[in-house]
Coordinates of C-alpha atoms and ligand atoms in Angstrom, one line a residue:
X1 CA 0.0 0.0 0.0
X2 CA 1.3 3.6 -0.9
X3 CA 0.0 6.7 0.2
X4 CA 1.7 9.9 -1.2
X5 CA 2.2 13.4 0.0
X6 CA 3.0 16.1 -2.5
X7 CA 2.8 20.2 -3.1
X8 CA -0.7 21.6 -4.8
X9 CA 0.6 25.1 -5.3
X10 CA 3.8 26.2 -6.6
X11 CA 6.1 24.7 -4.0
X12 CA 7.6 25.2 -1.0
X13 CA 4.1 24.3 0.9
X14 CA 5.8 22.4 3.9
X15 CA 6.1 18.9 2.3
X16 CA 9.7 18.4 4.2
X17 CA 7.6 19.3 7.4
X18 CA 4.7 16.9 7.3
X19 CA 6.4 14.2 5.3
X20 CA 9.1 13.6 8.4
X21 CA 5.7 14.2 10.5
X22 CA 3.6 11.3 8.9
X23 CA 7.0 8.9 8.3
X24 CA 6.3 7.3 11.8
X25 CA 3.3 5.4 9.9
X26 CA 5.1 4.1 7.2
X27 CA 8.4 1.7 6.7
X28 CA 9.9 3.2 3.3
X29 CA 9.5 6.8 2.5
X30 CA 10.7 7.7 -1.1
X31 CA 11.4 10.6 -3.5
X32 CA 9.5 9.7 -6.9
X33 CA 10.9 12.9 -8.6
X34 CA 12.9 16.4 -9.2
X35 CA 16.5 16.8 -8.1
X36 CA 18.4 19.1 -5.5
X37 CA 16.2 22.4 -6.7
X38 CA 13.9 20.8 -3.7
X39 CA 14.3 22.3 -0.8
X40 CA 12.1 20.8 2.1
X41 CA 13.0 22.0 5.8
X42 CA 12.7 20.0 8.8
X43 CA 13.2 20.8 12.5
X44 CA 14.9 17.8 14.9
X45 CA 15.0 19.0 18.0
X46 CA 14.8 22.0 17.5
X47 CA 17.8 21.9 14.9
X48 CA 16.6 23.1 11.6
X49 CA 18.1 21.1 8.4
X50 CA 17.0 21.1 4.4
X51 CA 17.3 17.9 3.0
X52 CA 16.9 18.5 -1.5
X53 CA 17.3 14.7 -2.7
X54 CA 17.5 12.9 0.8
X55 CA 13.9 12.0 1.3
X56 CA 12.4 13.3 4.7
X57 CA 11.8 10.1 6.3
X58 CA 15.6 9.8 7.5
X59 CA 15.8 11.1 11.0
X60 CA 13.8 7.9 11.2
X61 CA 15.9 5.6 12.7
X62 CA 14.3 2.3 11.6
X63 CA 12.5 3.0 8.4
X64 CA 13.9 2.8 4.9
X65 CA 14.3 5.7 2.4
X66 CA 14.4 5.7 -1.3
X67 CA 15.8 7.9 -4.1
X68 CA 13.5 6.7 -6.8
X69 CA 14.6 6.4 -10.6
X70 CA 12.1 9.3 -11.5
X71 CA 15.2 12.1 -9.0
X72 CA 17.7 13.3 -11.1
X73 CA 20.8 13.0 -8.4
X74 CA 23.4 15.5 -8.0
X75 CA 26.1 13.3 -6.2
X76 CA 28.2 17.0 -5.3
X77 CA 24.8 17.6 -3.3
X78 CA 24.0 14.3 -2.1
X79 CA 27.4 14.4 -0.2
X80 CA 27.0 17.6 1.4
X81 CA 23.6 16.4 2.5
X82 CA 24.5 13.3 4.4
X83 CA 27.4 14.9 6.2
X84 CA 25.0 17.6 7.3
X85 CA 22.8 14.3 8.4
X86 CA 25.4 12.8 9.9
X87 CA 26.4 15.3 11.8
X88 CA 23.0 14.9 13.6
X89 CA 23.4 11.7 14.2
X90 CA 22.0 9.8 11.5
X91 CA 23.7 6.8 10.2
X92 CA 21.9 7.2 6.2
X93 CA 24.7 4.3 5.0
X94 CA 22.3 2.0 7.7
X95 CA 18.8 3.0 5.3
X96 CA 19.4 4.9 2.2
X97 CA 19.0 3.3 -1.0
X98 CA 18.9 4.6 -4.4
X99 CA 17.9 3.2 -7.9
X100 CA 20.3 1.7 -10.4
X101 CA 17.9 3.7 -12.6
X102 CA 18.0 7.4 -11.3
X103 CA 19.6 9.5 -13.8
X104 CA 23.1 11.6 -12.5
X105 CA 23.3 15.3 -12.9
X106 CA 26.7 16.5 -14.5
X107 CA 28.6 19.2 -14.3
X108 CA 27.7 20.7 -17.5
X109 CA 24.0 19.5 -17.0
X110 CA 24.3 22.9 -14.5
X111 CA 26.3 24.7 -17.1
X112 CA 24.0 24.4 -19.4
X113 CA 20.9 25.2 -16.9
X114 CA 23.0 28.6 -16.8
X115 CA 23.8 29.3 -20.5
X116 CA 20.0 28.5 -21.0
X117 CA 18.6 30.8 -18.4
X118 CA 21.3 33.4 -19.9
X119 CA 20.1 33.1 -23.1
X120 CA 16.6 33.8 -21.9
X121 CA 17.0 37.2 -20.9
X122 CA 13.7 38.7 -19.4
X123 CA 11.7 35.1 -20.2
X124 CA 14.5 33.2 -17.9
X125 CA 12.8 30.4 -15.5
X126 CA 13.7 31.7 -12.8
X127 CA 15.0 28.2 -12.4
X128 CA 17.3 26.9 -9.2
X129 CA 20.2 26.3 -11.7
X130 CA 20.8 22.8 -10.4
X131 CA 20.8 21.1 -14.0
X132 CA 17.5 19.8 -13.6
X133 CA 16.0 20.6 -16.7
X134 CA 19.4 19.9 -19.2
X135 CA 19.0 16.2 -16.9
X136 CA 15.8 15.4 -17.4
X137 CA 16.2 16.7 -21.5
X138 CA 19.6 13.9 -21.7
X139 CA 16.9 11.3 -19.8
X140 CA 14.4 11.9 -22.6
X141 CA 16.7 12.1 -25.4
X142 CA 18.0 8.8 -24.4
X143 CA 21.8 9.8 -23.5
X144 CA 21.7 10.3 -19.7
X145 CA 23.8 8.4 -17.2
X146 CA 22.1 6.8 -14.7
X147 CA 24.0 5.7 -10.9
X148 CA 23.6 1.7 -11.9
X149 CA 26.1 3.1 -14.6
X150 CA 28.7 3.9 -12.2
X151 CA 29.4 -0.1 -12.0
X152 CA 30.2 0.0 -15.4
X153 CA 34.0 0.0 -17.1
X154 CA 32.8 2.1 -19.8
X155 CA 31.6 4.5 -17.3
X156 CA 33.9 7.3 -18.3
X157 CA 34.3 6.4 -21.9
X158 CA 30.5 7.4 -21.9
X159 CA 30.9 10.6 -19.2
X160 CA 33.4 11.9 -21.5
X161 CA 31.0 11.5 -24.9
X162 CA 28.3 13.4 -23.2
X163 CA 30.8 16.0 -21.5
X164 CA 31.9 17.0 -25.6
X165 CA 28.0 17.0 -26.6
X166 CA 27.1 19.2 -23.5
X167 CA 30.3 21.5 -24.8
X168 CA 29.4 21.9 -28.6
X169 CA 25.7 23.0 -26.8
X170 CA 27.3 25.6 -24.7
X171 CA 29.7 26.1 -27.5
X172 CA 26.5 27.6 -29.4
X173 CA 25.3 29.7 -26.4
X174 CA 28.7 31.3 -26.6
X175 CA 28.8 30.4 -23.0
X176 CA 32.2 29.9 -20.8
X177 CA 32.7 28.6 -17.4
X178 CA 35.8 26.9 -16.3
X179 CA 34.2 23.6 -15.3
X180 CA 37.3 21.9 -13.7
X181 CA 37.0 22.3 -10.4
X182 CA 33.0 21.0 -9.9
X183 CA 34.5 18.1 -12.2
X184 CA 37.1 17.2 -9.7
X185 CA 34.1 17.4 -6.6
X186 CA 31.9 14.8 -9.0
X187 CA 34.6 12.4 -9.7
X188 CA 35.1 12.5 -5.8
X189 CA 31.2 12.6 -5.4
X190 CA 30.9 9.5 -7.6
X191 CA 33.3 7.2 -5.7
X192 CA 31.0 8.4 -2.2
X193 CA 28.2 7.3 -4.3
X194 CA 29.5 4.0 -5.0
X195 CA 29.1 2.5 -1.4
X196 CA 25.6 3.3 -1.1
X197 CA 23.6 0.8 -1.5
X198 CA 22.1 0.6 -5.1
X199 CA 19.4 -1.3 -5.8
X200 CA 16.6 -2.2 -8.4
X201 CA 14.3 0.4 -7.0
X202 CA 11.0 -1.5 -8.4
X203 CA 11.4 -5.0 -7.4
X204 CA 12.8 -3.2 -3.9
X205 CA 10.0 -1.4 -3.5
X206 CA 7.6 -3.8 -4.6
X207 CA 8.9 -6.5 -3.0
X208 CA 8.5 -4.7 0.4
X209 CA 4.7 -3.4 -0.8
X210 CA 3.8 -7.4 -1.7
X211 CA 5.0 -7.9 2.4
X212 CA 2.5 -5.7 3.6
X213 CA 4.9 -2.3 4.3
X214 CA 4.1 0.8 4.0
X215 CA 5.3 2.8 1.7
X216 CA 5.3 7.3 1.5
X217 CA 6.2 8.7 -1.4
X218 CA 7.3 11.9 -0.9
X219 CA 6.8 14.7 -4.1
X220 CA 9.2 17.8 -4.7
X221 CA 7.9 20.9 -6.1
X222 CA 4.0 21.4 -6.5
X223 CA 1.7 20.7 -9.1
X224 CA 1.3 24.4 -10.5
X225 CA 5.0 23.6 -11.4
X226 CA 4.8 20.1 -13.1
X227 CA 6.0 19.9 -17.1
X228 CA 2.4 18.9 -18.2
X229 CA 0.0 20.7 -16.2
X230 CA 2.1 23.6 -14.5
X231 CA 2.3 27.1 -15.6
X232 CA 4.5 26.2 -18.8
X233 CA 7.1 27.0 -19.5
X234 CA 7.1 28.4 -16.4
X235 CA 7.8 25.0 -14.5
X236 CA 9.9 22.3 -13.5
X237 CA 11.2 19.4 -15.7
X238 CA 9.2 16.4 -14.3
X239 CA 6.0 15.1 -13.5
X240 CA 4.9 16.1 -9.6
X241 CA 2.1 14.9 -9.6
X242 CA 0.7 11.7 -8.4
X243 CA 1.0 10.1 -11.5
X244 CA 4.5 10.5 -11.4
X245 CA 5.0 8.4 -8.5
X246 CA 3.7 5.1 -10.8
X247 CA 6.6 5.8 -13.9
X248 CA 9.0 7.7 -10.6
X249 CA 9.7 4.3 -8.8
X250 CA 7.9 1.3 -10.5
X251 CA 4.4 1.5 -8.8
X252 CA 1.2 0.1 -10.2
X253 CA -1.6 2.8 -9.7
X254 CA -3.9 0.2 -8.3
X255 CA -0.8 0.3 -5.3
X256 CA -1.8 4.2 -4.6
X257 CA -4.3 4.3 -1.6
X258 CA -4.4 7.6 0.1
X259 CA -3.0 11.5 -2.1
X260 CA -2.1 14.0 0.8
X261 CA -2.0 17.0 -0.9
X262 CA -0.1 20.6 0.8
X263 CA -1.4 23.5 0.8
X264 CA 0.1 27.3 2.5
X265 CA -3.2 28.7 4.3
X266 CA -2.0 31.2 1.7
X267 CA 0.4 31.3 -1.2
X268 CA 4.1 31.6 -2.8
X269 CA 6.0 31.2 -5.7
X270 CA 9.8 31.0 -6.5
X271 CA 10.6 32.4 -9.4
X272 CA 9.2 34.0 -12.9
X273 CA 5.4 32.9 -14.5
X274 CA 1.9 33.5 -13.9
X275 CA 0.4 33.7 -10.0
X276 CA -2.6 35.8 -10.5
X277 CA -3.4 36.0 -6.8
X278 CA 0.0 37.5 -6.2
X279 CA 0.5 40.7 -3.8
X280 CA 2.3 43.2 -4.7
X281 CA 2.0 45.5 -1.4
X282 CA 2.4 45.7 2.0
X283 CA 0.3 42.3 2.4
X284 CA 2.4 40.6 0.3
X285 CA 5.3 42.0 2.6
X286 CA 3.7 41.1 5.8
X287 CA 3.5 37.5 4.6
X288 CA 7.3 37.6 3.6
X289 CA 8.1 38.5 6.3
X290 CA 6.1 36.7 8.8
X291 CA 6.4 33.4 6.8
X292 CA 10.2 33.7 6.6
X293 CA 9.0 33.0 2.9
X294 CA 12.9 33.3 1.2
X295 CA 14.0 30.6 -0.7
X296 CA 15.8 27.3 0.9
X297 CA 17.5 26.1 -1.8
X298 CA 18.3 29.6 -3.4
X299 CA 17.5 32.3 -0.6
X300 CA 15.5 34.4 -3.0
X301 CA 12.3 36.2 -1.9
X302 CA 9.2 34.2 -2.8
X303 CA 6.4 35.6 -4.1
X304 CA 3.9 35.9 -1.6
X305 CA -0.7 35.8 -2.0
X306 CA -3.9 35.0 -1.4
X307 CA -5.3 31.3 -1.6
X308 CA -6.0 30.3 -5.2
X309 CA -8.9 27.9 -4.9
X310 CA -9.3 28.1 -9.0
X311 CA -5.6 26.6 -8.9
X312 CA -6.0 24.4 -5.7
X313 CA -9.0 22.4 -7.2
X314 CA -7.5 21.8 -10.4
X315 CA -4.8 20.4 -8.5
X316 CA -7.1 18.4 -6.5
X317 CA -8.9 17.0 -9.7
X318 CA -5.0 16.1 -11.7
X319 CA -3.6 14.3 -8.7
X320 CA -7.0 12.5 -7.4
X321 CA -6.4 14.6 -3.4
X322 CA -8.0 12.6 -1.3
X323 CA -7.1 14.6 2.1
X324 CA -5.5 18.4 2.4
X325 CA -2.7 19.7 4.8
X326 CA -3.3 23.5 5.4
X327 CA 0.3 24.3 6.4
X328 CA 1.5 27.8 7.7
X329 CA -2.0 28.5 9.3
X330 CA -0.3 30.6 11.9
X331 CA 0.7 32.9 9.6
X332 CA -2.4 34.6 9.1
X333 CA -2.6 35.1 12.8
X334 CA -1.5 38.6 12.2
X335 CA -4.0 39.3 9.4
X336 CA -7.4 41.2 9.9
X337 CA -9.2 39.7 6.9
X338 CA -8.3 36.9 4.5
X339 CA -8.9 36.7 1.0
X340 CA -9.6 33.8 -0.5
X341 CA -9.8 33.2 -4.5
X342 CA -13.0 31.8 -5.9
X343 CA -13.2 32.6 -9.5
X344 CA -10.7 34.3 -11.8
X345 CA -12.0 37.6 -14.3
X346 CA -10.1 37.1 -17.5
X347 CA -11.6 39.4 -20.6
X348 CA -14.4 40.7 -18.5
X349 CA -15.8 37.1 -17.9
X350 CA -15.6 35.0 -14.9
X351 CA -14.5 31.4 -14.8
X352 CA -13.8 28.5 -12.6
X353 CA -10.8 26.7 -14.8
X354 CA -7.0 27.2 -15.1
X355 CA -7.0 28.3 -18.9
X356 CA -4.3 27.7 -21.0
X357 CA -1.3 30.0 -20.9
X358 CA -2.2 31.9 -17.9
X359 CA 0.7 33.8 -18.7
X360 CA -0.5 35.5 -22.2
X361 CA -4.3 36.5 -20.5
X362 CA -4.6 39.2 -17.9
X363 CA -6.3 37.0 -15.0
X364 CA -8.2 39.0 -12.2
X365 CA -9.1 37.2 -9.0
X366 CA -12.4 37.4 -7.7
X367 CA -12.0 37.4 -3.6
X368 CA -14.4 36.0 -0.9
X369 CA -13.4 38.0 2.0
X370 CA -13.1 36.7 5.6
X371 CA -12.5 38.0 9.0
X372 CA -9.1 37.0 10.8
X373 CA -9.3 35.0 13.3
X374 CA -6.6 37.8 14.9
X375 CA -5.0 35.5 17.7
X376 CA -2.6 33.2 18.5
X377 CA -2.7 29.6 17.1
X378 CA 0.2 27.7 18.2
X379 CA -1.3 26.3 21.2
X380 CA -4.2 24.9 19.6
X381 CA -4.3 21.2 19.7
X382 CA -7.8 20.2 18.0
X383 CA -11.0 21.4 15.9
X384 CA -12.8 22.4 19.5
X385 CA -10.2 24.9 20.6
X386 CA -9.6 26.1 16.9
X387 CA -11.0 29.9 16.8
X388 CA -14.8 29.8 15.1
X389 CA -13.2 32.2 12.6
X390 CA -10.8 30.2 11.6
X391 CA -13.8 27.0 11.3
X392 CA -15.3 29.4 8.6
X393 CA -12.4 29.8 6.6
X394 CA -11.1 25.9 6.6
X395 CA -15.2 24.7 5.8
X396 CA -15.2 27.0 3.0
X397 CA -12.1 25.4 1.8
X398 CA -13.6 21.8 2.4
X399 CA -16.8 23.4 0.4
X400 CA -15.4 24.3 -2.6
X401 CA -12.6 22.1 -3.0
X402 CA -15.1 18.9 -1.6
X403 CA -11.8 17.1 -0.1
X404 CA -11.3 17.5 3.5
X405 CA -8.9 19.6 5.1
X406 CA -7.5 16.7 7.6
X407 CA -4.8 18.0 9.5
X408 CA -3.5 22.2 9.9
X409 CA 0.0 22.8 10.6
X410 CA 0.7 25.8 13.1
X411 CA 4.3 26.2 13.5
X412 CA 7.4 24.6 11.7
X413 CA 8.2 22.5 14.7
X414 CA 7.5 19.0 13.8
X415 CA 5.1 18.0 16.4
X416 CA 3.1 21.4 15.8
X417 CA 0.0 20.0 13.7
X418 CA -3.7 20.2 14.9
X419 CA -5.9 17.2 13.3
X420 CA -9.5 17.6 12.4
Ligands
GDP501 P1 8.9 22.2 1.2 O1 9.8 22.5 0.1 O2 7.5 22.0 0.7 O3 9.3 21.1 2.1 O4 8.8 23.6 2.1 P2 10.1 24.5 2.5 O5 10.8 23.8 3.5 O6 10.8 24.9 1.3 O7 9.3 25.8 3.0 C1 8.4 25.7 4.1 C2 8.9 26.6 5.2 O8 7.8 26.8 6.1 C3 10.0 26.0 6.0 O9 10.8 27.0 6.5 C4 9.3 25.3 7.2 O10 10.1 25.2 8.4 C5 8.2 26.2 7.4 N1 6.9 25.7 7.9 C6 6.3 24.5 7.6 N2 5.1 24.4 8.2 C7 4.9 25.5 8.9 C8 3.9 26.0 9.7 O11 2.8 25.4 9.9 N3 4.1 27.2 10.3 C9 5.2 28.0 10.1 N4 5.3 29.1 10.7 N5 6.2 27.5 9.4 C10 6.1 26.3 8.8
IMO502 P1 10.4 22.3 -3.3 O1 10.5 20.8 -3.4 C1 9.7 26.1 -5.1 C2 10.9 26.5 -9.3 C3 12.1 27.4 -9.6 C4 11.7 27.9 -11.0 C5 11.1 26.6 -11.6 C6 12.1 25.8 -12.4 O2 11.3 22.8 -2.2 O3 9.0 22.7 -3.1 P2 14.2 24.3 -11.9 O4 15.3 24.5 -10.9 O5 13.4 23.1 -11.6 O6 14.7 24.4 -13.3 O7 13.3 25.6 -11.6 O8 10.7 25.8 -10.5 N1 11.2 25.4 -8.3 C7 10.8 25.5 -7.1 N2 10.0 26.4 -6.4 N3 10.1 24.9 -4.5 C8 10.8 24.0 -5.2 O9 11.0 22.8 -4.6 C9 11.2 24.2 -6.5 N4 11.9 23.6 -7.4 C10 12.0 24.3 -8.5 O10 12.1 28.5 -8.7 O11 10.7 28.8 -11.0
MG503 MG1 11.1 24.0 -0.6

């Protein structure tokens, strides 16, 4: 049996957070997609961390965690990572696998990422420049390396083909970066990588599903970013959506049981493209600001807004939500009234859908307004002590979305969630 928890907006909703929350149910937690552009912060005790291709079940002592074949793997990162981990005590050589299948990120995969954004000009991404798009292009165009690869003696023959089709591309973006040095790190990277354990991720996983285990998988990004159904090309380079998690490590759909999805009580972006219910004033500021809400793979300011139901229930419908988290809930507490997005304006007509190209139409929310609930929330432990104003706002999302809001997170600490 699998359950999944993944993003509905445009990432960053508290996946790490609630993830490493739920992992106590489950034996295997696994990443099904995305690379190190993931950022997803946890707190144990009281010592905050941000794992980007460690999955967030791994300050679980006994239970198992995955990098699916659907990550692409930066080994540079995925160093750095477990010494970080380690240095809190985890042993991740005792229950971190990886798949034979999951495609490596090179050094020029990040070069390129670069000489692309360059090229863009005003239309860049806005992406994290890990290499996560130039990956995921080698892994559809069929010329990727993949970790099982690593075992191989033509390993480097094959590294070194690649390395002189990556350079006749930047060649062509007239782009030049001494590339010796991160070279040096992933040769060193790639002998680390080598004593993990690698394994054939689908019999592994199903093997351990036909047993009876449990099995999280864990989604990066959100689904306002995935290639098909995002805010193209405003997006990522994988599939974050549920679906991804059948092709992102081997799993029959039939397998999927429960789709948690994440929610902000409000919203953020990271980067360039469409977010109608953006906020461009001192709003927008307060929630910046009270949300902490700068990057944490890249530090940069998110984009801060309003709830975009419009958005949230096309995400519910794409990924089949069957329960919400309402994350960062204690945010708000500062707020006097809420908005919340029920219909979007776009050419003086009102409409329910995402349209096509959000970013070539001039989209006007249409607000419901509520009244703050104007207190403190961190203490609350349950619906019965949950401020009646704060009831209003969480049925109206239950209302229009008609999937249950099942658990609110009030703080970032991992034990601060209030269940419904
Ligand atoms: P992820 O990428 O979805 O895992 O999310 P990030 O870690 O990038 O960003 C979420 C941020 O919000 C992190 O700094 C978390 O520690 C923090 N966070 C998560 N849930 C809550 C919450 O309920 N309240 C507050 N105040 N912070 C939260
Ligand atoms: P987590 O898992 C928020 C955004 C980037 C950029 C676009 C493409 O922490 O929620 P990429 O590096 O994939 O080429 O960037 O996607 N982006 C994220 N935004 N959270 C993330 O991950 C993101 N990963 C990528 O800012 O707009
Ligand atoms: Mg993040």
């Amino acid at each position: 049996m699998v359950d999944v928890i993944l993003g509905l907006q445009w990432g960053d909703e508290g996946k790490g957070k609630i993830v490493d929350f739920f992992a106590k149910n489950y034996d295997v937690i696994a990443r099904f997609q995305g690379g190190p552009n993931a950022g997803h912060t946890l707190y144990v005790n009281d010592k905050k961390i941000v794992l980007h291709q460690i999955p967030s079940g791994i300050f679980h002592e006994e239970k198992t965690n995955l990098i699916g074949n659907g990550v692409v793997l930066d080994p540079v990162i995925l160093r750095k990572e477990c010494d970080a981990v380690a240095a809190m005590g985890v042993d991740y050589k005792k229950n971190l696998y990886i798949s034979e299948r999951t495609h490596l990120i090179l050094p020029t995969h990040r070069a390129l990422d670069k000489a692309s954004e360059l090229s863009k000009g005003n239309d860049k991404i806005g992406s994290t420049l890990k290499g996560i798009g130039p990956a995921y292009m080698d892994k559809t165009g069929r010329n990727g390396l993949r970790v099982g690869d690593l075992l191989d003696k033509n390993f480097t023959t094959q590294y070194i083909k690649l390395r002189m089709k990556h350079q006749r591309l930047l060649d062509n973006f007239n782009f030049q970066e001494d590339i010796g040095q991160w070279e040096e790190e992933f040769f060193d990277a790639l002998e680390f990588l080598k004593e993990f354990k690698i394994v054939n991720g689908e019999y592994f996983i199903n093997e351990k599903i036909a047993k009876g285990q449990r099995v999280l998988a864990e989604g990066a990004q959100g689904s306002m970013l995935d290639v098909d159904f995002g805010t193209f090309p405003f997006v990522t380079s994988s599939s974050t959506i549920s679906a991804g998690v059948c092709s992102g490590l081997g799993i029959a759909p039939q397998k999927i049981k429960e789709v948690i999805g994440i929610t902000k009580a409000y919203c953020t972006r990271v980067g360039s493209g469409p977010f109608p219910t953006e906020l461009l004033d001192e709003t927008g500021d307060f929630l910046r600001k009270a949300g902490n809400e700068f990057g944490s793979t890249t530090g940069r300011p998110r984009r801060c807004g309003w709830i975009d139901l419009v958005a949230l229930r096309f995400a519910c419908m794409i990924n089949g939500v069957t329960q919400i988290v309402m994350t960062k809930a204690d945010i708000l507490d500062g707020l006097e009234e809420l908005k919340v997005c029920n219909s979007y304006r776009i050419n003086g007509e009102e409409r329910n859908d995402v349209p096509f190209q959000m970013n070539r139409l001039n989209i006007e929310p249409i607000y419901k307004s509520f009244q703050g609930w104007h207190t403190d929330i961190s203490n609350v432990s349950n619906h019965d002590n949950m401020p009646e104003k704060m009831k209003m706002y969480v049925n109206h999302m239950n209302e229009f979305l008609q999937v249950p809001v099942k658990y609110i997170s009030n703080g970032p600490g991992r034990e601060q969630i209030v269940t419904l």
